[in-house]
PDB file of C-alpha atoms in Angstrom:
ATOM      1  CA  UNK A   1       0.000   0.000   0.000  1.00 44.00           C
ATOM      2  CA  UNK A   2       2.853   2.390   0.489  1.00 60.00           C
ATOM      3  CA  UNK A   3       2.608   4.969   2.498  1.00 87.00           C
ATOM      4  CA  UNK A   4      -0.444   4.894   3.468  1.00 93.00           C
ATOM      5  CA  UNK A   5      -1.871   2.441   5.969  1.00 95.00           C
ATOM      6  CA  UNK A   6      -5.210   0.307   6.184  1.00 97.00           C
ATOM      7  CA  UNK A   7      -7.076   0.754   9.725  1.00 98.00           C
ATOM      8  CA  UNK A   8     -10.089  -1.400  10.671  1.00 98.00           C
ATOM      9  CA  UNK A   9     -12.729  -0.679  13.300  1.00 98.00           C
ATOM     10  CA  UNK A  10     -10.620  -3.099  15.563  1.00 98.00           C
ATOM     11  CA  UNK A  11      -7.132  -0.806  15.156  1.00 98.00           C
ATOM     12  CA  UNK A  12      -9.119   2.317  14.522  1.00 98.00           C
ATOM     13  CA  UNK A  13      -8.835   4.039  18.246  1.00 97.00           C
ATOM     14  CA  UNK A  14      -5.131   3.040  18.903  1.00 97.00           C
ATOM     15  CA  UNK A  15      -3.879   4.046  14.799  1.00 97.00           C
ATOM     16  CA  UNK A  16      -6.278   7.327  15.285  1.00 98.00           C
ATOM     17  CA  UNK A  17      -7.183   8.171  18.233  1.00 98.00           C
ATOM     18  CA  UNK A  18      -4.190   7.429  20.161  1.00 97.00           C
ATOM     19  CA  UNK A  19      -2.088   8.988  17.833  1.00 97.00           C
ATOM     20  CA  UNK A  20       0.596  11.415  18.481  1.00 95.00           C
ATOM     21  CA  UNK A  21       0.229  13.468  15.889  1.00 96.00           C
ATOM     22  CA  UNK A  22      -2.899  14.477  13.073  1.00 98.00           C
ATOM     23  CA  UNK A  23      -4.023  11.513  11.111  1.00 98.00           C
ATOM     24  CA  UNK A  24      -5.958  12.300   7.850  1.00 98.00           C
ATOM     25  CA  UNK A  25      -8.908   9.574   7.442  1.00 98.00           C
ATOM     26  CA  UNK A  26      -9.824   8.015   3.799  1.00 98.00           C
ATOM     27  CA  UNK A  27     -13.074   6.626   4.134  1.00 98.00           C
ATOM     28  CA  UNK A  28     -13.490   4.310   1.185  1.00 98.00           C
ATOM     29  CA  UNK A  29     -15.169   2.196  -0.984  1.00 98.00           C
ATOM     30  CA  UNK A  30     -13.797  -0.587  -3.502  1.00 96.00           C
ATOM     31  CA  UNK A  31     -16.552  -0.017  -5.848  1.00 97.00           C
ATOM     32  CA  UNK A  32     -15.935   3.499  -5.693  1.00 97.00           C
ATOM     33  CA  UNK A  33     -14.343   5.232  -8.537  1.00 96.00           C
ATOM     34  CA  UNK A  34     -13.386   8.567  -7.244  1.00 96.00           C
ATOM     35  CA  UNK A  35     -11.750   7.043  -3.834  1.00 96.00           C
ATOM     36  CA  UNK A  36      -9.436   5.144  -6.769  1.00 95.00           C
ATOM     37  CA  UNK A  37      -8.744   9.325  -8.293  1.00 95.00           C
ATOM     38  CA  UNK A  38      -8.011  10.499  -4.184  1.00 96.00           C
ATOM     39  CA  UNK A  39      -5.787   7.341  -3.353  1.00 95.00           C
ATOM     40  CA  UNK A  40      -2.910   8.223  -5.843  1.00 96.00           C
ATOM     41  CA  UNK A  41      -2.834  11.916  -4.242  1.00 96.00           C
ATOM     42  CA  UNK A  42      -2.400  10.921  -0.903  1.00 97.00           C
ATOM     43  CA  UNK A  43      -0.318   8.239  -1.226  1.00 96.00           C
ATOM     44  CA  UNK A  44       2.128  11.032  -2.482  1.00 96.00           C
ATOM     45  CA  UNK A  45       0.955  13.578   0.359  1.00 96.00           C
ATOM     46  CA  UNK A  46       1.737  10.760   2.612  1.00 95.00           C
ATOM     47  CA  UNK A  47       5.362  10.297   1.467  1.00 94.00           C
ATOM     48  CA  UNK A  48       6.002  14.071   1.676  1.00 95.00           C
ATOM     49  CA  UNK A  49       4.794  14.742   4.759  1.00 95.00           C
ATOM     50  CA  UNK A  50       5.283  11.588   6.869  1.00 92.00           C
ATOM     51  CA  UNK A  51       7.166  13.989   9.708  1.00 94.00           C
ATOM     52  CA  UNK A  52       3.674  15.805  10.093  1.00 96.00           C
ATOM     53  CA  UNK A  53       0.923  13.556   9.450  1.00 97.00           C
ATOM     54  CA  UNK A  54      -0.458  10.211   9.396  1.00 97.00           C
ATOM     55  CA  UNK A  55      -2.653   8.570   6.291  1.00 98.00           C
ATOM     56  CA  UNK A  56      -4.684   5.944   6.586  1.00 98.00           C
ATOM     57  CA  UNK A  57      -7.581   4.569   4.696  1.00 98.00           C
ATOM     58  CA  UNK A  58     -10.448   2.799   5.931  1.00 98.00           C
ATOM     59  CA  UNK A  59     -12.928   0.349   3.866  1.00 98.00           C
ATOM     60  CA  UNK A  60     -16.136   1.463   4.725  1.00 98.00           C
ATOM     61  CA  UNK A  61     -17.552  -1.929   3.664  1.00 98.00           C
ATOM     62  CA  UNK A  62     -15.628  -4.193   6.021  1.00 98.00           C
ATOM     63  CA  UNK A  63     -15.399  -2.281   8.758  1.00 98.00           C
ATOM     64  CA  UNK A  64     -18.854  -0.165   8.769  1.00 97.00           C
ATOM     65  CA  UNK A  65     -18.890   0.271  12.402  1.00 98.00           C
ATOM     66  CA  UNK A  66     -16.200   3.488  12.478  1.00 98.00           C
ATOM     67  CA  UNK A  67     -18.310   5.074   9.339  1.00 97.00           C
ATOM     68  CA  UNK A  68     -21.123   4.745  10.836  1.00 97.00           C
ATOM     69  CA  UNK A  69     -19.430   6.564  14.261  1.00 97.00           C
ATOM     70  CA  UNK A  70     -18.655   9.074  12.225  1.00 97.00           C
ATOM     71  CA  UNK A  71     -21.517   9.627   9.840  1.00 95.00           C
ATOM     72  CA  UNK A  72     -19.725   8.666   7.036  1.00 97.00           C
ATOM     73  CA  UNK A  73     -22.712   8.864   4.182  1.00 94.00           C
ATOM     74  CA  UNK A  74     -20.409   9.122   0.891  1.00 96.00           C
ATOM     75  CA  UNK A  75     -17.465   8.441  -0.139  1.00 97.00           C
ATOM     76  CA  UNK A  76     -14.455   9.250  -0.266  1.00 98.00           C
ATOM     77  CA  UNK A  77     -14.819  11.267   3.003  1.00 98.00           C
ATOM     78  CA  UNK A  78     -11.498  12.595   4.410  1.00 98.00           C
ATOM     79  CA  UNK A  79     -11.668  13.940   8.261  1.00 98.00           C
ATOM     80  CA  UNK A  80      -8.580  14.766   9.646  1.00 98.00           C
ATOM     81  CA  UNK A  81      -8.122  13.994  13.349  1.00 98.00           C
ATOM     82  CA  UNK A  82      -5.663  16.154  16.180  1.00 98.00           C
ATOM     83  CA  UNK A  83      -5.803  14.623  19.696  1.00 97.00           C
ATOM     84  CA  UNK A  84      -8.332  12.220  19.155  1.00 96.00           C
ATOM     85  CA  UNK A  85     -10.936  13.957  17.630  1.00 97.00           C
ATOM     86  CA  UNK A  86     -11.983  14.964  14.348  1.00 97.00           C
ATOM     87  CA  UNK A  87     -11.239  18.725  13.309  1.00 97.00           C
ATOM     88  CA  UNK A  88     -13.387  18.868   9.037  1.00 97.00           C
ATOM     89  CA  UNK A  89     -13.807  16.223   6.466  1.00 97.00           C
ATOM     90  CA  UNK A  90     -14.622  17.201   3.260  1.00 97.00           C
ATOM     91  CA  UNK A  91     -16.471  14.554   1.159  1.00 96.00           C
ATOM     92  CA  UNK A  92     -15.620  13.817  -2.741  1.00 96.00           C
ATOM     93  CA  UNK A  93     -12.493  13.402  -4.988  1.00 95.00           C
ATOM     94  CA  UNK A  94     -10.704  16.692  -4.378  1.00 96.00           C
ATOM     95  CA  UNK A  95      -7.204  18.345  -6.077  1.00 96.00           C
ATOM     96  CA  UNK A  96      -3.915  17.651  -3.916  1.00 97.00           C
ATOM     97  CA  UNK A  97      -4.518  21.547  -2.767  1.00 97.00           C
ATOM     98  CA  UNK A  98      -7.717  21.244  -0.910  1.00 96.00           C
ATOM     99  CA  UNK A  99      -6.155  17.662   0.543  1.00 97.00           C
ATOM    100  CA  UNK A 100      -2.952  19.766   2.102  1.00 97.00           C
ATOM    101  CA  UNK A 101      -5.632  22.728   3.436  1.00 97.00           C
ATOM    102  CA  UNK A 102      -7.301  19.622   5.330  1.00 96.00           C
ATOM    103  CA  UNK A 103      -3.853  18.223   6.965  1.00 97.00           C
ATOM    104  CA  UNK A 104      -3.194  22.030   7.530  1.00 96.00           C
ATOM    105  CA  UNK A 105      -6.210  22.623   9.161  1.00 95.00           C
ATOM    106  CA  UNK A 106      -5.207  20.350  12.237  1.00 96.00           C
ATOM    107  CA  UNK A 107      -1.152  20.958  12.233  1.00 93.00           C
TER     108      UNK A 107
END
């Protein structure tokens, strides 16, 4: 996967919420075609700002307990979390710029 990381409702608190520092949330789909447009971005986000931030991705199918938590009701939603909780999401396939203005929100 790279540099991103898959999470599961099982690892989601101690990968998240116990994290040291912000962790940007892809909530995703398999069948979903602009999750597969979003995952090449971040993937590359991830590797140039590994210092700052953590990336993971979530499958919304197999582990539907954490989107449900979190109202997940499209996807790709992206919420970044700081300290345990979540600061925005933005739902939808957005441009690398809008992705950094979401990690940059919570640094």
């Amino acid at each position: 996967m790279g540099a991103t990381k898959a999470v599961t409702d099982a690892s989601f608190a101690s990968d998240v919420l116990k994290s040291d520092k912000p962790v940007l949330v892809d909530f995703w789909a398999e069948w979903c075609s602009p999750c597969r447009k979003v995952s090449p971005l971040l993937e590359e986000i991830a590797g140039e700002m590994s210092d700052q931030v953590t990336i993971v991705k979530l499958n919304i199918d197999e582990n539907p307990e954490t989107a449900r938590a979190y109202r997940v009701m499209s996807v790709p939603t992206l919420t970044i979390f700081k300290n345990g909780e979540p600061v925005q999401s933005i739902a939808g396939a957005k441009p690398k710029g809008e992705l950094l203005k979401l990690i940059e929100s919570a640094l």
